[in-house]
Amino acid sequence: ARSLDKLYNFADCSGLHLIFALNALRRNPNNSWNSSNALSLLKYSASKKYNISWELGNEPNNYRTLIGRSVNGSQLGKDYIQLRSLLQLIRTYSRANLYGPNIGRPRKNVIALLERFMKVAGSTVDAVTWQHYYIDGRVAKVTDFLKTRLLDTLSDQIRKIQKVVNTYTPGKKIWLEGVGATSSGGMNNLSDSYAAGFLWLNTLGLLASRGIDVVVRHSFLDHGHNHLVDQNFNPLPDYWLSLLYKRLIGPKVLAIHVAGLQRKPRPGRVIRDKLRIYAHCTSYHNHNYVRGSITLYIINMHRSRKKIKLAGTLRDKIVHQYLLQPYGKDGLHSKSVQLNGQPLAMVDDGTLPELKPRPLRAGRTLVIPPLTMSFYVVKNVNALACRYR
């Protein structure tokens, strides 16, 4: 109870919504879920009037390894129906959201598990969830984070998950509910370094362009080395990247065409772009920019700088640049970043620094330094798609 109180209070005063994953490893002799412990927790949290959404278990494809017995998709579906029935018995949670099944990487056996789950309980969950880790944490090297082949593994997984979900429950929301640069808790000086940001920012851009609008990051604090803040609560590079993304990027995704980048592939050769550009409407919550502004975010994994000219109605607009680079002598391994040449650090325990843009004059070519991530707000475009929610 004390742990739940702490967790809920942290989420509540951070303005976050808590999704709690109940323990699915308690099993009856017939392998059905033993819900007695979960019911106690539900009753306790209801007595405190906690506003919580729910989930059951984590990576059910690994249960054999954890408890020596596997749970197939059909049984998991029945377990979720059982949980939904429990929630409906408790007035506080009769309309609570339920998410799942939070499967691991969609290999053949995992896809089979998801198919059986969707057949039995697809209509029971409010969003279908899965997890993705790019690299085996035991073998990661800093150069792995710059491999375009690695960045593109997520695209294939999205396609597999969407195919199954749309077969059984067309239009059902899909969330990526566990994502990290590396598995096995990550690697010190790698998955918590500047280099991991290339995977993180590309993940956000790719998922948004595929219509997946919720991404849950592993983790915020303490577990392994995929976290966003260190043991002293100092922000790590992916924290600053996430903060900029939240401040500047709205949920509406824009189509983008980059002349000179869309090359025709030669036979037998796959083009894997090391320059990746995404575009969204600028966040409506950012009062520094009027509605109709757009934000580009650019990942340059080349070891040379790239130049980009904005065309059409974008050409004669003032642009605000937010350029992230590693700070200090550690380069890609750095755990500190600079924004437009200024190191980013907390002002004090409760105050974030001002994220100051660098204004670029209208018509200026965007110069993207090597191995950088950057955001460019094109001001006052008055883009029709971005004027209204």
CSV table of C-alpha atoms in Angstrom, one decimal, residues 35-388:
chain,number,residue,atom,x,y,z
A,35,SER,CA,-6.9,-12.6,-9.1
A,36,SER,CA,-7.3,-12.6,-5.3
A,37,ASN,CA,-4.2,-10.4,-4.7
A,38,ALA,CA,-5.2,-8.1,-7.5
A,39,LEU,CA,-8.7,-7.7,-6.0
A,40,SER,CA,-7.1,-6.5,-2.7
A,41,LEU,CA,-5.1,-3.9,-4.5
A,42,LEU,CA,-8.0,-2.7,-6.6
A,43,LYS,CA,-10.2,-2.3,-3.5
A,44,TYR,CA,-7.4,-0.4,-1.7
A,45,SER,CA,-6.8,2.0,-4.6
A,46,ALA,CA,-10.6,2.5,-4.9
A,47,SER,CA,-10.8,3.4,-1.2
A,48,LYS,CA,-8.3,6.1,-1.9
A,49,LYS,CA,-10.2,7.2,-5.0
A,50,TYR,CA,-7.0,6.8,-7.2
A,51,ASN,CA,-7.6,7.5,-10.8
A,52,ILE,CA,-5.7,4.6,-12.4
A,53,SER,CA,-5.8,2.7,-15.7
A,54,TRP,CA,-4.9,-1.0,-15.6
A,55,GLU,CA,-2.9,-3.7,-17.4
A,56,LEU,CA,-2.3,-7.4,-16.6
A,57,GLY,CA,1.3,-8.7,-16.8
A,58,ASN,CA,4.3,-7.9,-18.8
A,59,GLU,CA,5.8,-9.7,-21.8
A,60,PRO,CA,3.6,-12.8,-21.5
A,61,ASN,CA,5.7,-14.6,-24.1
A,62,ASN,CA,8.4,-14.9,-21.4
A,63,TYR,CA,6.3,-16.5,-18.7
A,64,ARG,CA,7.8,-20.0,-19.2
A,65,THR,CA,11.2,-18.5,-18.4
A,66,LEU,CA,9.9,-16.7,-15.3
A,67,ILE,CA,7.5,-19.3,-13.7
A,68,GLY,CA,8.2,-22.5,-15.6
A,69,ARG,CA,4.8,-22.5,-17.3
A,70,SER,CA,3.6,-20.8,-20.4
A,71,VAL,CA,0.3,-18.9,-20.9
A,72,ASN,CA,-1.1,-19.1,-24.4
A,73,GLY,CA,-3.0,-16.2,-26.1
A,74,SER,CA,-6.4,-17.7,-25.5
A,75,GLN,CA,-5.9,-18.1,-21.8
A,76,LEU,CA,-4.4,-14.6,-21.6
A,77,GLY,CA,-7.5,-13.3,-23.3
A,78,LYS,CA,-9.7,-15.1,-20.7
A,79,ASP,CA,-7.6,-13.5,-17.9
A,80,TYR,CA,-8.2,-10.1,-19.4
A,81,ILE,CA,-12.0,-10.7,-19.5
A,82,GLN,CA,-11.8,-11.8,-15.9
A,83,LEU,CA,-9.9,-8.5,-15.0
A,84,ARG,CA,-12.5,-6.5,-16.9
A,85,SER,CA,-15.3,-8.2,-14.9
A,86,LEU,CA,-13.4,-7.3,-11.6
A,87,LEU,CA,-13.1,-3.7,-12.6
A,88,GLN,CA,-16.8,-3.5,-13.4
A,89,LEU,CA,-17.6,-4.8,-9.9
A,90,ILE,CA,-15.8,-1.8,-8.4
A,91,ARG,CA,-17.6,1.5,-9.0
A,92,THR,CA,-14.4,3.6,-9.1
A,93,TYR,CA,-13.0,1.4,-11.9
A,94,SER,CA,-16.2,0.4,-13.8
A,95,ARG,CA,-15.2,2.6,-16.7
A,96,ALA,CA,-11.4,2.5,-16.2
A,97,ASN,CA,-9.2,1.9,-19.2
A,98,LEU,CA,-7.6,-1.5,-19.7
A,99,TYR,CA,-4.5,-2.0,-21.9
A,100,GLY,CA,-2.6,-5.1,-23.1
A,101,PRO,CA,-1.2,-7.6,-23.7
A,102,ASN,CA,2.2,-5.9,-23.6
A,103,ILE,CA,3.9,-8.6,-25.7
A,104,GLY,CA,7.6,-8.6,-26.5
A,105,ARG,CA,9.2,-8.4,-29.9
A,106,PRO,CA,6.7,-9.7,-32.5
A,107,ARG,CA,8.5,-12.9,-33.6
A,108,LYS,CA,6.5,-15.8,-35.0
A,109,ASN,CA,5.5,-17.3,-31.7
A,110,VAL,CA,4.6,-13.9,-30.2
A,111,ILE,CA,2.5,-13.0,-33.2
A,112,ALA,CA,0.6,-16.4,-32.7
A,113,LEU,CA,0.1,-15.4,-29.0
A,114,LEU,CA,-1.3,-12.0,-30.1
A,115,GLU,CA,-3.6,-13.5,-32.7
A,116,ARG,CA,-5.2,-15.8,-30.1
A,117,PHE,CA,-5.4,-13.0,-27.6
A,118,MET,CA,-7.1,-10.7,-30.0
A,119,LYS,CA,-9.6,-13.4,-31.1
A,120,VAL,CA,-10.7,-13.9,-27.4
A,121,ALA,CA,-10.3,-10.4,-25.9
A,122,GLY,CA,-9.5,-7.9,-28.6
A,123,SER,CA,-12.6,-5.9,-27.8
A,124,THR,CA,-11.8,-5.9,-24.0
A,125,VAL,CA,-8.7,-3.7,-24.2
A,126,ASP,CA,-8.8,0.1,-25.0
A,127,ALA,CA,-5.4,-0.1,-26.7
A,128,VAL,CA,-3.2,-3.0,-27.8
A,129,THR,CA,0.4,-2.7,-26.4
A,130,TRP,CA,3.8,-4.2,-27.3
A,131,GLN,CA,7.4,-3.6,-26.5
A,132,HIS,CA,10.5,-2.9,-28.6
A,133,TYR,CA,14.2,-2.9,-27.8
A,134,TYR,CA,16.6,-2.1,-30.6
A,135,ILE,CA,19.8,-3.8,-29.3
A,136,ASP,CA,20.8,-6.7,-27.1
A,137,GLY,CA,22.2,-4.8,-24.2
A,138,ARG,CA,25.1,-7.2,-23.7
A,139,VAL,CA,26.7,-6.4,-27.1
A,140,ALA,CA,25.9,-2.8,-27.7
A,141,LYS,CA,28.6,-0.5,-29.1
A,142,VAL,CA,28.3,3.3,-29.6
A,143,THR,CA,28.4,2.8,-33.4
A,144,ASP,CA,25.3,0.6,-33.2
A,145,PHE,CA,23.2,3.7,-32.5
A,146,LEU,CA,24.2,5.1,-36.0
A,147,LYS,CA,23.1,2.0,-38.0
A,148,THR,CA,20.2,2.8,-40.2
A,149,ARG,CA,19.4,-0.9,-40.5
A,150,LEU,CA,18.9,-0.9,-36.8
A,151,LEU,CA,16.6,2.1,-36.8
A,152,ASP,CA,14.5,0.5,-39.5
A,153,THR,CA,13.7,-2.7,-37.5
A,154,LEU,CA,10.9,-0.9,-35.8
A,155,SER,CA,9.1,-0.2,-39.1
A,156,ASP,CA,8.7,-3.9,-39.8
A,157,GLN,CA,7.4,-4.6,-36.2
A,158,ILE,CA,4.7,-1.9,-36.6
A,159,ARG,CA,3.5,-3.5,-39.8
A,160,LYS,CA,3.3,-6.9,-38.2
A,161,ILE,CA,1.3,-5.7,-35.1
A,162,GLN,CA,-1.0,-3.5,-37.2
A,163,LYS,CA,-1.8,-6.4,-39.5
A,164,VAL,CA,-2.9,-8.6,-36.6
A,165,VAL,CA,-4.9,-5.9,-34.7
A,166,ASN,CA,-6.7,-4.7,-37.8
A,167,THR,CA,-7.7,-8.3,-38.7
A,168,TYR,CA,-9.6,-8.7,-35.4
A,169,THR,CA,-10.5,-5.2,-34.3
A,170,PRO,CA,-10.1,-2.7,-37.2
A,171,GLY,CA,-9.3,0.8,-35.9
A,172,LYS,CA,-8.2,-0.3,-32.4
A,173,LYS,CA,-5.5,2.0,-31.0
A,174,ILE,CA,-2.0,0.5,-30.8
A,175,TRP,CA,0.6,1.8,-28.3
A,176,LEU,CA,4.3,1.1,-28.0
A,177,GLU,CA,4.3,0.6,-24.3
A,178,GLY,CA,7.9,-0.3,-23.7
A,179,VAL,CA,10.8,1.1,-25.6
A,180,GLY,CA,14.4,1.4,-24.9
A,181,ALA,CA,17.7,1.7,-26.9
A,182,THR,CA,18.8,-1.6,-25.4
A,183,SER,CA,17.4,-4.6,-23.6
A,184,SER,CA,18.8,-6.2,-20.5
A,185,GLY,CA,18.4,-2.9,-18.6
A,186,GLY,CA,20.7,-1.1,-21.1
A,187,MET,CA,24.4,-0.4,-21.0
A,188,ASN,CA,26.2,2.2,-18.9
A,189,ASN,CA,27.7,5.0,-21.0
A,190,LEU,CA,25.8,3.9,-24.0
A,191,SER,CA,22.0,3.7,-23.6
A,192,ASP,CA,22.1,6.7,-21.2
A,193,SER,CA,24.4,8.7,-23.5
A,194,TYR,CA,23.9,11.3,-26.3
A,195,ALA,CA,24.2,8.6,-28.9
A,196,ALA,CA,21.0,6.8,-27.8
A,197,GLY,CA,19.1,9.9,-28.8
A,198,PHE,CA,19.3,9.0,-32.5
A,199,LEU,CA,17.2,5.9,-31.9
A,200,TRP,CA,14.8,7.7,-29.5
A,201,LEU,CA,14.0,10.6,-31.8
A,202,ASN,CA,13.6,8.4,-34.8
A,203,THR,CA,11.3,6.2,-32.8
A,204,LEU,CA,9.0,9.1,-32.0
A,205,GLY,CA,9.0,10.3,-35.6
A,206,LEU,CA,8.4,7.0,-37.2
A,207,LEU,CA,5.6,6.0,-34.8
A,208,ALA,CA,3.8,9.3,-35.2
A,209,SER,CA,3.9,8.9,-39.0
A,210,ARG,CA,2.4,5.5,-38.7
A,211,GLY,CA,-0.5,6.7,-36.5
A,212,ILE,CA,0.7,5.4,-33.2
A,213,ASP,CA,0.1,8.3,-30.8
A,214,VAL,CA,1.3,6.9,-27.4
A,215,VAL,CA,4.8,5.8,-26.6
A,216,VAL,CA,5.8,4.7,-23.1
A,217,ARG,CA,9.5,5.1,-22.3
A,218,HIS,CA,11.5,2.6,-20.2
A,219,SER,CA,12.4,4.1,-17.8
A,220,PHE,CA,12.3,7.4,-16.0
A,221,LEU,CA,14.5,6.6,-13.0
A,222,ASP,CA,16.7,3.9,-11.4
A,223,HIS,CA,16.1,0.8,-13.5
A,224,GLY,CA,19.1,-0.2,-15.7
A,225,HIS,CA,20.6,2.5,-17.9
A,226,ASN,CA,17.7,3.4,-20.3
A,227,HIS,CA,16.5,6.0,-17.8
A,228,LEU,CA,15.9,9.7,-18.4
A,229,VAL,CA,17.5,11.0,-15.1
A,230,ASP,CA,20.5,9.8,-13.2
A,231,GLN,CA,20.6,8.8,-9.5
A,232,ASN,CA,20.9,12.4,-8.4
A,233,PHE,CA,17.9,13.3,-10.6
A,234,ASN,CA,20.0,15.2,-13.1
A,235,PRO,CA,18.5,15.0,-16.6
A,236,LEU,CA,20.4,12.8,-19.1
A,237,PRO,CA,20.5,13.5,-22.9
A,238,ASP,CA,17.2,11.8,-23.7
A,239,TYR,CA,15.4,13.8,-21.1
A,240,TRP,CA,16.4,17.1,-22.8
A,241,LEU,CA,15.5,15.6,-26.2
A,242,SER,CA,12.1,14.5,-24.8
A,243,LEU,CA,11.5,17.9,-23.3
A,244,LEU,CA,12.2,19.7,-26.5
A,245,TYR,CA,9.9,17.3,-28.4
A,246,LYS,CA,7.1,17.9,-25.9
A,247,ARG,CA,7.5,21.7,-26.0
A,248,LEU,CA,7.7,22.0,-29.8
A,249,ILE,CA,5.9,19.0,-31.4
A,250,GLY,CA,2.1,18.8,-31.8
A,251,PRO,CA,0.3,15.6,-32.5
A,252,LYS,CA,-0.6,16.4,-36.1
A,253,VAL,CA,1.8,14.9,-38.5
A,254,LEU,CA,2.6,16.5,-41.9
A,255,ALA,CA,3.7,14.9,-45.1
A,256,ILE,CA,7.1,16.0,-46.2
A,257,HIS,CA,9.1,15.8,-49.5
A,258,VAL,CA,12.8,16.3,-49.6
A,259,ALA,CA,14.1,16.9,-53.1
A,260,GLY,CA,17.5,15.2,-53.6
A,261,LEU,CA,16.9,12.7,-50.8
A,262,GLN,CA,14.3,10.5,-52.6
A,263,ARG,CA,16.8,8.6,-54.7
A,264,LYS,CA,15.9,5.7,-56.9
A,265,PRO,CA,17.3,2.5,-55.5
A,266,ARG,CA,19.6,0.5,-57.7
A,267,PRO,CA,18.8,-3.3,-58.1
A,268,GLY,CA,19.9,-5.2,-55.1
A,269,ARG,CA,20.7,-2.1,-53.1
A,270,VAL,CA,18.6,-0.8,-50.2
A,271,ILE,CA,18.8,3.0,-49.6
A,272,ARG,CA,19.0,3.6,-45.9
A,273,ASP,CA,19.0,7.3,-45.3
A,274,LYS,CA,21.3,8.8,-42.6
A,275,LEU,CA,19.4,12.1,-42.8
A,276,ARG,CA,15.9,11.8,-41.5
A,277,ILE,CA,13.4,14.6,-41.5
A,278,TYR,CA,10.0,14.7,-39.9
A,279,ALA,CA,7.4,17.5,-39.8
A,280,HIS,CA,4.5,18.2,-37.4
A,281,CYS,CA,2.3,21.2,-36.5
A,282,THR,CA,3.9,23.1,-33.7
A,283,SER,CA,2.4,22.3,-30.3
A,284,TYR,CA,-0.7,24.3,-29.5
A,285,HIS,CA,0.5,24.4,-25.9
A,286,ASN,CA,3.6,26.5,-26.8
A,287,HIS,CA,2.5,30.1,-26.6
A,288,ASN,CA,5.7,31.4,-28.2
A,289,TYR,CA,4.3,30.3,-31.6
A,290,VAL,CA,1.0,31.2,-33.2
A,291,ARG,CA,-1.2,28.5,-34.6
A,292,GLY,CA,-0.3,27.6,-38.1
A,293,SER,CA,3.5,27.3,-37.4
A,294,ILE,CA,5.2,24.0,-38.2
A,295,THR,CA,8.2,22.2,-36.6
A,296,LEU,CA,10.7,20.1,-38.5
A,297,TYR,CA,13.0,17.7,-36.6
A,298,ILE,CA,16.1,16.4,-38.2
A,299,ILE,CA,18.4,13.6,-37.4
A,300,ASN,CA,21.8,13.8,-39.2
A,301,MET,CA,23.8,10.5,-38.7
A,302,HIS,CA,26.3,11.5,-41.4
A,303,ARG,CA,29.8,12.4,-40.3
A,304,SER,CA,29.6,15.5,-42.5
A,305,ARG,CA,27.3,18.6,-42.3
A,306,LYS,CA,24.2,18.8,-44.5
A,307,LYS,CA,22.5,21.8,-46.0
A,308,ILE,CA,18.8,22.1,-46.5
A,309,LYS,CA,16.8,24.9,-48.2
A,310,LEU,CA,13.2,25.4,-47.4
A,311,ALA,CA,11.0,25.8,-50.4
A,312,GLY,CA,7.6,27.2,-51.3
A,313,THR,CA,5.7,29.1,-48.6
A,314,LEU,CA,8.4,28.1,-46.1
A,315,ARG,CA,11.1,30.0,-47.9
A,316,ASP,CA,10.5,33.5,-46.7
A,317,LYS,CA,9.7,32.7,-43.0
A,318,ILE,CA,11.8,33.3,-39.9
A,319,VAL,CA,13.0,30.0,-38.4
A,320,HIS,CA,13.9,29.2,-34.8
A,321,GLN,CA,16.7,26.6,-34.4
A,322,TYR,CA,17.1,24.3,-31.5
A,323,LEU,CA,20.3,22.4,-32.1
A,324,LEU,CA,21.3,19.6,-29.7
A,325,GLN,CA,25.0,18.5,-29.6
A,326,PRO,CA,27.0,16.5,-27.0
A,327,TYR,CA,28.7,18.7,-24.4
A,328,GLY,CA,32.2,17.9,-23.1
A,329,LYS,CA,35.1,15.8,-24.3
A,330,ASP,CA,33.2,12.4,-24.4
A,331,GLY,CA,31.5,13.1,-27.7
A,332,LEU,CA,28.8,10.5,-28.5
A,333,HIS,CA,29.3,8.9,-25.1
A,334,SER,CA,28.5,12.2,-23.3
A,335,LYS,CA,25.8,12.4,-20.6
A,336,SER,CA,25.5,16.2,-21.1
A,337,VAL,CA,24.2,18.1,-24.0
A,338,GLN,CA,24.3,21.7,-25.3
A,339,LEU,CA,21.5,23.6,-27.0
A,340,ASN,CA,22.7,26.0,-29.6
A,341,GLY,CA,26.1,25.9,-28.0
A,342,GLN,CA,24.9,26.5,-24.4
A,343,PRO,CA,25.1,23.6,-21.9
A,344,LEU,CA,21.8,22.4,-20.5
A,345,ALA,CA,21.5,21.9,-16.8
A,346,MET,CA,18.8,22.4,-14.1
A,347,VAL,CA,18.8,25.9,-12.6
A,348,ASP,CA,18.0,24.4,-9.2
A,349,ASP,CA,16.1,21.3,-7.9
A,350,GLY,CA,12.8,22.5,-9.2
A,351,THR,CA,13.6,24.8,-12.1
A,352,LEU,CA,14.3,23.9,-15.7
A,353,PRO,CA,16.5,26.2,-17.8
A,354,GLU,CA,15.1,28.4,-20.5
A,355,LEU,CA,15.2,26.6,-23.8
A,356,LYS,CA,16.4,29.5,-26.0
A,357,PRO,CA,16.1,29.2,-29.8
A,358,ARG,CA,18.5,30.7,-32.2
A,359,PRO,CA,16.6,32.8,-34.8
A,360,LEU,CA,17.6,32.3,-38.4
A,361,ARG,CA,16.8,35.0,-40.9
A,362,ALA,CA,14.1,34.3,-43.6
A,363,GLY,CA,15.5,32.4,-46.6
A,364,ARG,CA,18.6,31.2,-44.9
A,365,THR,CA,19.9,27.7,-45.7
A,366,LEU,CA,19.7,25.3,-42.7
A,367,VAL,CA,23.1,23.9,-42.0
A,368,ILE,CA,22.9,20.6,-40.1
A,369,PRO,CA,26.1,19.7,-38.3
A,370,PRO,CA,27.3,16.1,-38.4
A,371,LEU,CA,25.9,13.6,-35.8
A,372,THR,CA,23.2,16.0,-34.4
A,373,MET,CA,19.5,16.2,-33.6
A,374,SER,CA,17.7,19.4,-34.2
A,375,PHE,CA,14.3,21.1,-34.2
A,376,TYR,CA,13.3,24.0,-36.5
A,377,VAL,CA,10.2,25.9,-35.9
A,378,VAL,CA,9.1,27.7,-39.1
A,379,LYS,CA,7.1,30.7,-37.7
A,380,ASN,CA,3.9,32.2,-39.0
A,381,VAL,CA,3.5,29.9,-41.9
A,382,ASN,CA,-0.3,29.9,-41.3
A,383,ALA,CA,-0.5,26.3,-42.5
A,384,LEU,CA,-4.1,25.4,-43.0
A,385,ALA,CA,-3.6,21.9,-41.4
A,386,CYS,CA,-2.2,23.5,-38.3
A,387,ARG,CA,-4.6,26.3,-37.7
A,388,TYR,CA,-7.2,24.1,-36.0
